[in-house]
């Protein structure tokens, strides 16, 4: 026995009290009860029929979610950042150019990832509470002739939504692929991959899909697939879409082992998608529009101001609010948690110290939740005193 060699004793783990708050930040969001149940379903071996059927059902629902007829649709093991890294590194090689339409933190993250892979990343910036005009994007495409343009659809750091209709065509005119981050937008606002000519899109589960973070759907157009088939560089092994496509049986003739996926996450993802399938996308988009319309009306009644000046630029899933001069954002967030048990967030990246970020999406996209948050915010504003003038 080696008991005498044990140098680290068994740790004493405190039985900590935890009261679950209502999750109304920009993510993670609360999960559907059916998804919490699905997480208890059995572990499967990655090479059995049940497992492949589960993947096939997920792929069918992802085609619906992204609105694409593409075959190259699957999910990456990891949170949204893993899908961001997979998408960029599978499509763009060292010394190729990625143009980044930059208005929030996710575009800065894309820049960071690209630079780590020796991609020539070129950000072009606008004020963070606005969105891009196609004239501006076209001028940059013309100037740089990039391999791809990176755009964030819904930006959870700023509360803006970028128009995308027709953007694919514009990119293709200049020989560029269009990559879109839909982590906080998909399911809550319209997104049409094929119709809008999007070449690569990724999303995540912990926002409108209302599941746990840890598995991230991606889809690639035929144009993107061709680019990958002709690439000279090797993306990271774990994120290699060509290998993952074999594991996910994207072409109907491979059932290859690449890595061990977390089967409870697969069950959970399918259940998230089923919750959207049963509501249908157009109805769920409308639910989000109605709920946020009601929420904003209530916020206006209490005198709150929006960070994003133009109503058409405001993202339905995440609202950014500016407090009257002199109020402390972090104190506001703390008061909401301690007195109403509602979790909202302060700013992030360019909005740090400049805004509150409130997410009402997925399972929480209801008038009741919107009212509870608006009541809490009104009460908090009344209770707090100014920290400075
Ligand atoms: N993109 C957007 C728009 C996001 O909101 C987030 C997460 N807040 C991410 C990417 C990164 O996702 P994750 O934290 O799941 O890695």
mmCIF file of N, CA and C in Angstrom, residues 247-323:
data_model
loop_
_atom_site.group_PDB
_atom_site.id
_atom_site.type_symbol
_atom_site.label_atom_id
_atom_site.label_comp_id
_atom_site.label_asym_id
_atom_site.label_seq_id
_atom_site.Cartn_x
_atom_site.Cartn_y
_atom_site.Cartn_z
ATOM 1 N N UNK A 247 -17.153 11.910 -39.128
ATOM 2 C CA UNK A 247 -17.759 11.413 -37.893
ATOM 3 C C UNK A 247 -19.268 11.681 -37.885
ATOM 4 N N UNK A 248 -19.666 12.835 -38.391
ATOM 5 C CA UNK A 248 -21.089 13.203 -38.393
ATOM 6 C C UNK A 248 -21.822 12.628 -39.609
ATOM 7 N N UNK A 249 -21.125 11.856 -40.431
ATOM 8 C CA UNK A 249 -21.730 11.190 -41.587
ATOM 9 C C UNK A 249 -22.449 12.192 -42.500
ATOM 10 N N UNK A 250 -21.779 13.323 -42.770
ATOM 11 C CA UNK A 250 -22.420 14.397 -43.540
ATOM 12 C C UNK A 250 -22.744 13.982 -44.969
ATOM 13 N N UNK A 251 -21.981 13.021 -45.507
ATOM 14 C CA UNK A 251 -22.221 12.629 -46.901
ATOM 15 C C UNK A 251 -22.907 11.267 -47.003
ATOM 16 N N UNK A 252 -23.349 10.744 -45.857
ATOM 17 C CA UNK A 252 -24.133 9.501 -45.854
ATOM 18 C C UNK A 252 -23.332 8.243 -46.084
ATOM 19 N N UNK A 253 -22.002 8.321 -46.063
ATOM 20 C CA UNK A 253 -21.231 7.092 -46.322
ATOM 21 C C UNK A 253 -20.064 6.866 -45.371
ATOM 22 N N UNK A 254 -20.027 7.651 -44.268
ATOM 23 C CA UNK A 254 -18.923 7.435 -43.309
ATOM 24 C C UNK A 254 -19.448 7.413 -41.876
ATOM 25 N N UNK A 255 -18.885 6.528 -41.112
ATOM 26 C CA UNK A 255 -19.194 6.520 -39.683
ATOM 27 C C UNK A 255 -17.864 6.374 -38.960
ATOM 28 N N UNK A 256 -17.068 7.418 -39.083
ATOM 29 C CA UNK A 256 -15.704 7.314 -38.561
ATOM 30 C C UNK A 256 -15.604 7.863 -37.149
ATOM 31 N N UNK A 257 -14.732 7.267 -36.359
ATOM 32 C CA UNK A 257 -14.466 7.803 -35.021
ATOM 33 C C UNK A 257 -13.430 8.909 -35.142
ATOM 34 N N UNK A 258 -13.748 10.074 -34.572
ATOM 35 C CA UNK A 258 -12.757 11.162 -34.497
ATOM 36 C C UNK A 258 -12.433 11.468 -33.046
ATOM 37 N N UNK A 259 -13.482 11.734 -32.241
ATOM 38 C CA UNK A 259 -13.283 11.907 -30.804
ATOM 39 C C UNK A 259 -14.571 11.485 -30.107
ATOM 40 N N UNK A 260 -14.517 11.340 -28.800
ATOM 41 C CA UNK A 260 -15.699 10.907 -28.057
ATOM 42 C C UNK A 260 -16.557 12.111 -27.732
ATOM 43 N N UNK A 261 -17.693 12.204 -28.381
ATOM 44 C CA UNK A 261 -18.592 13.322 -28.080
ATOM 45 C C UNK A 261 -19.314 13.033 -26.770
ATOM 46 N N UNK A 262 -19.783 14.107 -26.129
ATOM 47 C CA UNK A 262 -20.504 13.966 -24.860
ATOM 48 C C UNK A 262 -21.968 13.652 -25.195
ATOM 49 N N UNK A 263 -22.385 12.389 -25.008
ATOM 50 C CA UNK A 263 -23.754 12.059 -25.466
ATOM 51 C C UNK A 263 -24.865 12.817 -24.730
ATOM 52 N N UNK A 264 -24.777 13.092 -23.418
ATOM 53 C CA UNK A 264 -25.837 13.932 -22.828
ATOM 54 C C UNK A 264 -25.955 15.284 -23.533
ATOM 55 N N UNK A 265 -24.841 15.818 -23.999
ATOM 56 C CA UNK A 265 -24.911 17.095 -24.732
ATOM 57 C C UNK A 265 -25.628 16.914 -26.069
ATOM 58 N N UNK A 266 -25.416 15.749 -26.693
ATOM 59 C CA UNK A 266 -26.117 15.500 -27.962
ATOM 60 C C UNK A 266 -27.615 15.374 -27.718
ATOM 61 N N UNK A 267 -27.988 14.616 -26.681
ATOM 62 C CA UNK A 267 -29.423 14.494 -26.344
ATOM 63 C C UNK A 267 -29.998 15.879 -26.053
ATOM 64 N N UNK A 268 -29.233 16.667 -25.303
ATOM 65 C CA UNK A 268 -29.724 18.011 -24.926
ATOM 66 C C UNK A 268 -29.880 18.890 -26.157
ATOM 67 N N UNK A 269 -28.896 18.833 -27.056
ATOM 68 C CA UNK A 269 -28.972 19.671 -28.261
ATOM 69 C C UNK A 269 -30.195 19.287 -29.085
ATOM 70 N N UNK A 270 -30.421 17.981 -29.244
ATOM 71 C CA UNK A 270 -31.601 17.570 -30.029
ATOM 72 C C UNK A 270 -32.874 18.111 -29.379
ATOM 73 N N UNK A 271 -32.938 18.063 -28.060
ATOM 74 C CA UNK A 271 -34.138 18.550 -27.374
ATOM 75 C C UNK A 271 -34.299 20.065 -27.523
ATOM 76 N N UNK A 272 -33.196 20.807 -27.470
ATOM 77 C CA UNK A 272 -33.260 22.269 -27.716
ATOM 78 C C UNK A 272 -33.852 22.518 -29.094
ATOM 79 N N UNK A 273 -33.369 21.767 -30.062
ATOM 80 C CA UNK A 273 -33.818 21.973 -31.446
ATOM 81 C C UNK A 273 -35.279 21.577 -31.592
ATOM 82 N N UNK A 274 -35.671 20.523 -30.885
ATOM 83 C CA UNK A 274 -37.081 20.096 -30.937
ATOM 84 C C UNK A 274 -37.999 21.180 -30.370
ATOM 85 N N UNK A 275 -37.535 21.872 -29.339
ATOM 86 C CA UNK A 275 -38.357 22.948 -28.756
ATOM 87 C C UNK A 275 -38.594 24.041 -29.803
ATOM 88 N N UNK A 276 -37.586 24.292 -30.637
ATOM 89 C CA UNK A 276 -37.753 25.296 -31.696
ATOM 90 C C UNK A 276 -38.583 24.721 -32.840
ATOM 91 N N UNK A 277 -38.312 23.463 -33.225
ATOM 92 C CA UNK A 277 -39.083 22.828 -34.311
ATOM 93 C C UNK A 277 -40.579 22.883 -34.004
ATOM 94 N N UNK A 278 -40.927 22.586 -32.741
ATOM 95 C CA UNK A 278 -42.354 22.512 -32.431
ATOM 96 C C UNK A 278 -43.017 23.895 -32.423
ATOM 97 N N UNK A 279 -42.244 24.920 -32.136
ATOM 98 C CA UNK A 279 -42.804 26.287 -32.203
ATOM 99 C C UNK A 279 -42.785 26.832 -33.625
ATOM 100 N N UNK A 280 -41.813 26.420 -34.414
ATOM 101 C CA UNK A 280 -41.437 26.897 -35.760
ATOM 102 C C UNK A 280 -40.665 28.215 -35.660
ATOM 103 N N UNK A 281 -39.738 28.381 -36.573
ATOM 104 C CA UNK A 281 -38.894 29.590 -36.540
ATOM 105 C C UNK A 281 -39.699 30.882 -36.654
ATOM 106 N N UNK A 282 -40.577 31.018 -37.673
ATOM 107 C CA UNK A 282 -41.281 32.316 -37.786
ATOM 108 C C UNK A 282 -42.043 32.676 -36.517
ATOM 109 N N UNK A 283 -42.658 31.669 -35.862
ATOM 110 C CA UNK A 283 -43.417 31.986 -34.640
ATOM 111 C C UNK A 283 -42.478 32.367 -33.503
ATOM 112 N N UNK A 284 -41.336 31.696 -33.443
ATOM 113 C CA UNK A 284 -40.413 32.003 -32.344
ATOM 114 C C UNK A 284 -39.769 33.387 -32.556
ATOM 115 N N UNK A 285 -39.500 33.746 -33.813
ATOM 116 C CA UNK A 285 -38.981 35.100 -34.083
ATOM 117 C C UNK A 285 -40.011 36.129 -33.611
ATOM 118 N N UNK A 286 -41.282 35.839 -33.907
ATOM 119 C CA UNK A 286 -42.344 36.790 -33.542
ATOM 120 C C UNK A 286 -42.455 36.893 -32.012
ATOM 121 N N UNK A 287 -42.360 35.743 -31.347
ATOM 122 C CA UNK A 287 -42.409 35.766 -29.867
ATOM 123 C C UNK A 287 -41.340 36.715 -29.328
ATOM 124 N N UNK A 288 -40.115 36.572 -29.840
ATOM 125 C CA UNK A 288 -39.034 37.441 -29.354
ATOM 126 C C UNK A 288 -39.313 38.905 -29.660
ATOM 127 N N UNK A 289 -39.816 39.179 -30.869
ATOM 128 C CA UNK A 289 -40.104 40.578 -31.242
ATOM 129 C C UNK A 289 -41.191 41.152 -30.326
ATOM 130 N N UNK A 290 -42.237 40.361 -30.059
ATOM 131 C CA UNK A 290 -43.331 40.842 -29.208
ATOM 132 C C UNK A 290 -42.851 41.089 -27.779
ATOM 133 N N UNK A 291 -42.091 40.131 -27.255
ATOM 134 C CA UNK A 291 -41.646 40.244 -25.855
ATOM 135 C C UNK A 291 -40.700 41.433 -25.685
ATOM 136 N N UNK A 292 -39.772 41.588 -26.630
ATOM 137 C CA UNK A 292 -38.825 42.708 -26.476
ATOM 138 C C UNK A 292 -39.544 44.045 -26.688
ATOM 139 N N UNK A 293 -40.548 44.052 -27.561
ATOM 140 C CA UNK A 293 -41.342 45.275 -27.768
ATOM 141 C C UNK A 293 -42.003 45.698 -26.466
ATOM 142 N N UNK A 294 -42.575 44.718 -25.765
ATOM 143 C CA UNK A 294 -43.220 44.980 -24.481
ATOM 144 C C UNK A 294 -42.199 45.443 -23.446
ATOM 145 N N UNK A 295 -41.057 44.755 -23.419
ATOM 146 C CA UNK A 295 -39.999 45.084 -22.442
ATOM 147 C C UNK A 295 -39.499 46.520 -22.653
ATOM 148 N N UNK A 296 -39.258 46.872 -23.896
ATOM 149 C CA UNK A 296 -38.748 48.227 -24.186
ATOM 150 C C UNK A 296 -39.779 49.300 -23.825
ATOM 151 N N UNK A 297 -41.048 48.965 -24.075
ATOM 152 C CA UNK A 297 -42.099 49.932 -23.720
ATOM 153 C C UNK A 297 -42.059 50.208 -22.211
ATOM 154 N N UNK A 298 -41.928 49.135 -21.454
ATOM 155 C CA UNK A 298 -41.887 49.309 -19.999
ATOM 156 C C UNK A 298 -40.640 50.079 -19.560
ATOM 157 N N UNK A 299 -39.505 49.784 -20.190
ATOM 158 C CA UNK A 299 -38.274 50.500 -19.821
ATOM 159 C C UNK A 299 -38.403 51.991 -20.117
ATOM 160 N N UNK A 300 -39.039 52.300 -21.250
ATOM 161 C CA UNK A 300 -39.222 53.722 -21.604
ATOM 162 C C UNK A 300 -40.091 54.430 -20.571
ATOM 163 N N UNK A 301 -41.140 53.700 -20.093
ATOM 164 C CA UNK A 301 -42.033 54.288 -19.076
ATOM 165 C C UNK A 301 -41.261 54.688 -17.817
ATOM 166 N N UNK A 302 -40.223 53.888 -17.473
ATOM 167 C CA UNK A 302 -39.456 54.191 -16.263
ATOM 168 C C UNK A 302 -38.302 55.153 -16.538
ATOM 169 N N UNK A 303 -38.192 55.613 -17.788
ATOM 170 C CA UNK A 303 -37.172 56.617 -18.111
ATOM 171 C C UNK A 303 -35.797 56.061 -18.440
ATOM 172 N N UNK A 304 -35.691 54.738 -18.673
ATOM 173 C CA UNK A 304 -34.381 54.187 -19.065
ATOM 174 C C UNK A 304 -34.081 54.572 -20.507
ATOM 175 N N UNK A 305 -32.791 54.725 -20.811
ATOM 176 C CA UNK A 305 -32.374 55.040 -22.188
ATOM 177 C C UNK A 305 -31.660 53.855 -22.815
ATOM 178 N N UNK A 306 -31.816 53.708 -24.128
ATOM 179 C CA UNK A 306 -31.149 52.615 -24.840
ATOM 180 C C UNK A 306 -29.770 53.057 -25.332
ATOM 181 N N UNK A 307 -28.818 52.114 -25.302
ATOM 182 C CA UNK A 307 -27.463 52.416 -25.783
ATOM 183 C C UNK A 307 -27.452 52.572 -27.300
ATOM 184 N N UNK A 308 -28.325 51.782 -27.965
ATOM 185 C CA UNK A 308 -28.339 51.766 -29.437
ATOM 186 C C UNK A 308 -29.382 52.773 -29.913
ATOM 187 N N UNK A 309 -28.954 53.856 -30.572
ATOM 188 C CA UNK A 309 -29.912 54.926 -30.889
ATOM 189 C C UNK A 309 -30.996 54.530 -31.891
ATOM 190 N N UNK A 310 -30.622 53.767 -32.918
ATOM 191 C CA UNK A 310 -31.613 53.449 -33.951
ATOM 192 C C UNK A 310 -32.381 52.182 -33.592
ATOM 193 N N UNK A 311 -33.711 52.260 -33.565
ATOM 194 C CA UNK A 311 -34.529 51.109 -33.171
ATOM 195 C C UNK A 311 -34.250 49.897 -34.059
ATOM 196 N N UNK A 312 -34.017 50.117 -35.365
ATOM 197 C CA UNK A 312 -33.820 48.967 -36.272
ATOM 198 C C UNK A 312 -32.470 48.273 -36.043
ATOM 199 N N UNK A 313 -31.552 48.910 -35.328
ATOM 200 C CA UNK A 313 -30.255 48.279 -35.020
ATOM 201 C C UNK A 313 -30.303 47.487 -33.710
ATOM 202 N N UNK A 314 -31.417 47.576 -32.972
ATOM 203 C CA UNK A 314 -31.470 46.920 -31.654
ATOM 204 C C UNK A 314 -31.766 45.430 -31.800
ATOM 205 N N UNK A 315 -30.977 44.642 -31.087
ATOM 206 C CA UNK A 315 -31.095 43.183 -31.125
ATOM 207 C C UNK A 315 -32.246 42.742 -30.223
ATOM 208 N N UNK A 316 -33.120 41.862 -30.734
ATOM 209 C CA UNK A 316 -34.294 41.465 -29.942
ATOM 210 C C UNK A 316 -33.911 40.640 -28.713
ATOM 211 N N UNK A 317 -32.805 39.891 -28.783
ATOM 212 C CA UNK A 317 -32.488 38.979 -27.682
ATOM 213 C C UNK A 317 -31.727 39.647 -26.528
ATOM 214 N N UNK A 318 -30.936 40.660 -26.854
ATOM 215 C CA UNK A 318 -30.148 41.344 -25.806
ATOM 216 C C UNK A 318 -30.348 42.858 -25.912
ATOM 217 N N UNK A 319 -30.813 43.436 -24.813
ATOM 218 C CA UNK A 319 -31.045 44.887 -24.770
ATOM 219 C C UNK A 319 -29.913 45.548 -23.997
ATOM 220 N N UNK A 320 -29.390 46.659 -24.525
ATOM 221 C CA UNK A 320 -28.368 47.411 -23.792
ATOM 222 C C UNK A 320 -28.965 48.744 -23.350
ATOM 223 N N UNK A 321 -28.796 49.016 -22.054
ATOM 224 C CA UNK A 321 -29.439 50.173 -21.428
ATOM 225 C C UNK A 321 -28.389 51.065 -20.777
ATOM 226 N N UNK A 322 -28.549 52.376 -20.956
ATOM 227 C CA UNK A 322 -27.644 53.348 -20.323
ATOM 228 C C UNK A 322 -28.343 53.906 -19.084
ATOM 229 N N UNK A 323 -27.658 53.877 -17.943
ATOM 230 C CA UNK A 323 -28.245 54.414 -16.711
ATOM 231 C C UNK A 323 -28.064 55.927 -16.656
#
